[in-house]
Amino acid sequence: MEIKGQIEEIVYTNEENSYTVCTLSLEDDTMLTAVGYLPFLSIGDVVILYGKMVNHNMYGEQFKVDTFEKVMPVSTKEIEKYLGSGIIKGVGPVTSKKIINKFGDNAIYILRFEPYKLAEISGITSAKATQISDEFNKQWELWQIVIFLQKYGIGATNANRVYKEFGINAIQKIEENPYILLSVLYGVDFKAVDKMAIDLGIDYDSNFRIASGIKYALYTSSRNGNTCVLKQNLLEYVSNILGVEKEVVDNEISALLISKEIYLENEKLFLKHYYEAEESVAQRLLMMCNDSVKKYHSLGDKISTTEKKLGITLSEEQKKAVESIFKNKVTIITGGPGTGKTTVIKTAITIMQKEDLDVALCAPTGRAAKRITETTGEEAKTLHRLLELGKTVEDEIELSYNVAKIDKDVVIVDEMSMVDIVLMHFLLRGLLDKTRLVLIGDSDQLPSVGPGNVLKDLIDSDIIPTVKLTNIYRQAAESNIITNAHMINNGEMIDLAKKDGDFFFMRGNDIVNQLGDLVSNRLTKYGDYDSMQDIQVLTPTKKGDTGTKNLNKELQKILNPATPMKKEKTFGDVIYREGDKVMQIKNNYDMYWESLDKKMYGSGVFNGDMGKINKISDEGIEVVFDEERVVNYDMSVLEELEHAYAVTIHKSQGSEFPVVVMPIVSGPPMLYTRNLLYTGVTRARELLVIVGQENIVNFMINNSNIKERNTGLQYKLQKYMQIFAKM
């Protein structure tokens, strides 16, 4: 069947997949309920629906939509209802009626092409007329993109992202090069885009198509943390997805190498920006290693004086680490938990301050920066803040981006395992020639989310001066968390039956309920811990009963149940509620914030920032991060927010929590690795509880088959070292 009508009411819509229940006013003024996947529909929209009538056992007769089209309203009644629906910012029922009374059936044309005439209406200024027209045209263009993408089997929910990226010329740009969608729409099916390209006239065996397949393969690999791909593997992969011979792919690789769109080194292929980032990092670090530095005499005496001042006694390896910082332009200090990395930092900073050296302390994330501030007593910033990096870094990877110069004598970077190759490139570009660089981290932690394995590559190169701290100090040695973490890292089985100290194992029977009881009841009594502030559930995965998606729903019911006093907002299949614990899941450099006392303000909320929903209104959700920064989320950015009652171990990197509860049950062997377990355990400061199965914990300890990342930084360091040695 085909029916035409105007949307009177949106009863329900799932923001994630656009499943919608709506009431339709038909041309004969009868009403009908329609259900189906209907993205970007608003009250007042005129639509043609294709589908069939069905009888629902609870809701009665409904029209089940298979496909649909959105058409612009034609009659003055339709236009008035459409404009008055609130879809156009600045236009409500009163203004809508004024526009119809003035322009009648010509209103749509005026809105699109002659908006200046709107200013003839009382109450509409020239600026408001332009604003109304811009908003109307945005809705118009957005819908054209929806229709265009749907023709090629690409979900209409992607239309808004495409519009944000390419603007009003989106369709023209896609028609010229459909493969640009691959870099914009994460997870979009290559075959769908490839079919679109062929339907739009791109030849099956064209160089352009083959080149796009090669770049797609390299781009996809970078999403998994690699900066490069073995050439032989890439030939196989691209040949399969495009259905062409390997020789054809090889020929196009040669052409891309000539044009320097990709690079080949050591039998590995790189996208241009990752190759150049590794090149610049390798060259700059080697130059720093070869730079002469100011000699600090009587360094041993300075260390002794500082020990007395701080009331500490450094081990020989800690003294060696402090000496390395002052003897070298760049130094790496690495070691596991409890080995005294923070003590080395505090000692070095104290000496630097005595020597009138200006020091910048920083970390890759906000939570990591806050943690190092708490442990050292010195203010730390995120690398993004220090370098004044904007969204260009992530969206376009412009390596020539102008970063802020760090006018400091020394820059100390903590949690270096989280720094990817692009961020490392920008850090080195921001250093002045005079600046020393100190890199602190644990190379046995999980690697960075972004491409590269910078800290490990630097250490493995044997070129950058490195001090590895191995001694576990007395206070740390008394902690089962720390001793077990080191045993896990060494591949040694731990005593899960031990029932005292700060490390506990509980056999999992009904794990979800056990977790709920621990977080809401048992642990709060055991140590007077606050369920929301002090206790964090960390899990290896997002999926399954003990994945973040399910655990967050279950823990929300227990820790923040619905009450008449708490307002809620539904987004997709997630219910956000006042009082909820939430996390920002991507960097948003433009997000405005202000302090609770309204004395400070700024922009930028970053991946991993945790907060609490303070207030929910029709306008959106107000979140307070770190008990100080207030941020307002409207529906357009709500996808960047997730519940944080449970978070993945990957997301917890750089953070530390008083109490960590970890469900460990069966999962993918490639994911359930030793370094994942090690990273999770080392997030706990005072107490750790693992709930699960002994055999899975033991499997993870034994599973050292960590998927190695394909990178070229170590090779480049060694290559340039040989070149420098001959100069």
Short mmCIF file of N, CA and C in Angstrom, two decimals, residues 11 170 198 324 326 467 520 553 562 605 644 698 723:
data_model
loop_
_atom_site.label_atom_id
_atom_site.label_comp_id
_atom_site.label_asym_id
_atom_site.label_seq_id
_atom_site.Cartn_x
_atom_site.Cartn_y
_atom_site.Cartn_z
N VAL A 11 5.00 9.50 18.75
CA VAL A 11 4.70 8.80 19.99
C VAL A 11 5.98 8.27 20.63
N ALA A 170 27.26 18.09 -0.13
CA ALA A 170 27.60 16.70 0.21
C ALA A 170 27.35 15.74 -0.94
N ILE A 198 30.28 2.03 -8.29
CA ILE A 198 30.06 1.38 -9.59
C ILE A 198 28.76 1.85 -10.21
N SER A 324 69.77 10.22 35.09
CA SER A 324 69.54 10.14 33.65
C SER A 324 68.73 11.34 33.15
N PHE A 326 68.83 14.33 34.27
CA PHE A 326 69.66 15.54 34.22
C PHE A 326 70.84 15.40 33.26
N VAL A 467 65.69 3.93 31.81
CA VAL A 467 65.94 3.31 33.10
C VAL A 467 64.69 2.52 33.48
N SER A 520 26.67 -2.13 45.82
CA SER A 520 25.65 -1.37 46.56
C SER A 520 25.62 -1.66 48.05
N LYS A 553 23.00 -1.02 32.60
CA LYS A 553 21.54 -1.04 32.81
C LYS A 553 21.20 -1.63 34.18
N ALA A 562 14.69 4.54 39.32
CA ALA A 562 13.73 5.58 38.93
C ALA A 562 12.86 5.96 40.13
N VAL A 605 35.80 18.78 26.35
CA VAL A 605 35.53 17.64 27.22
C VAL A 605 36.14 16.44 26.51
N ALA A 644 28.59 5.09 33.18
CA ALA A 644 29.93 4.70 33.64
C ALA A 644 29.89 3.92 34.95
N ASN A 698 43.36 -17.74 35.19
CA ASN A 698 44.61 -18.44 34.89
C ASN A 698 44.92 -18.44 33.39
N ILE A 723 72.52 6.28 10.07
CA ILE A 723 72.84 7.43 9.21
C ILE A 723 73.59 8.49 10.01
#
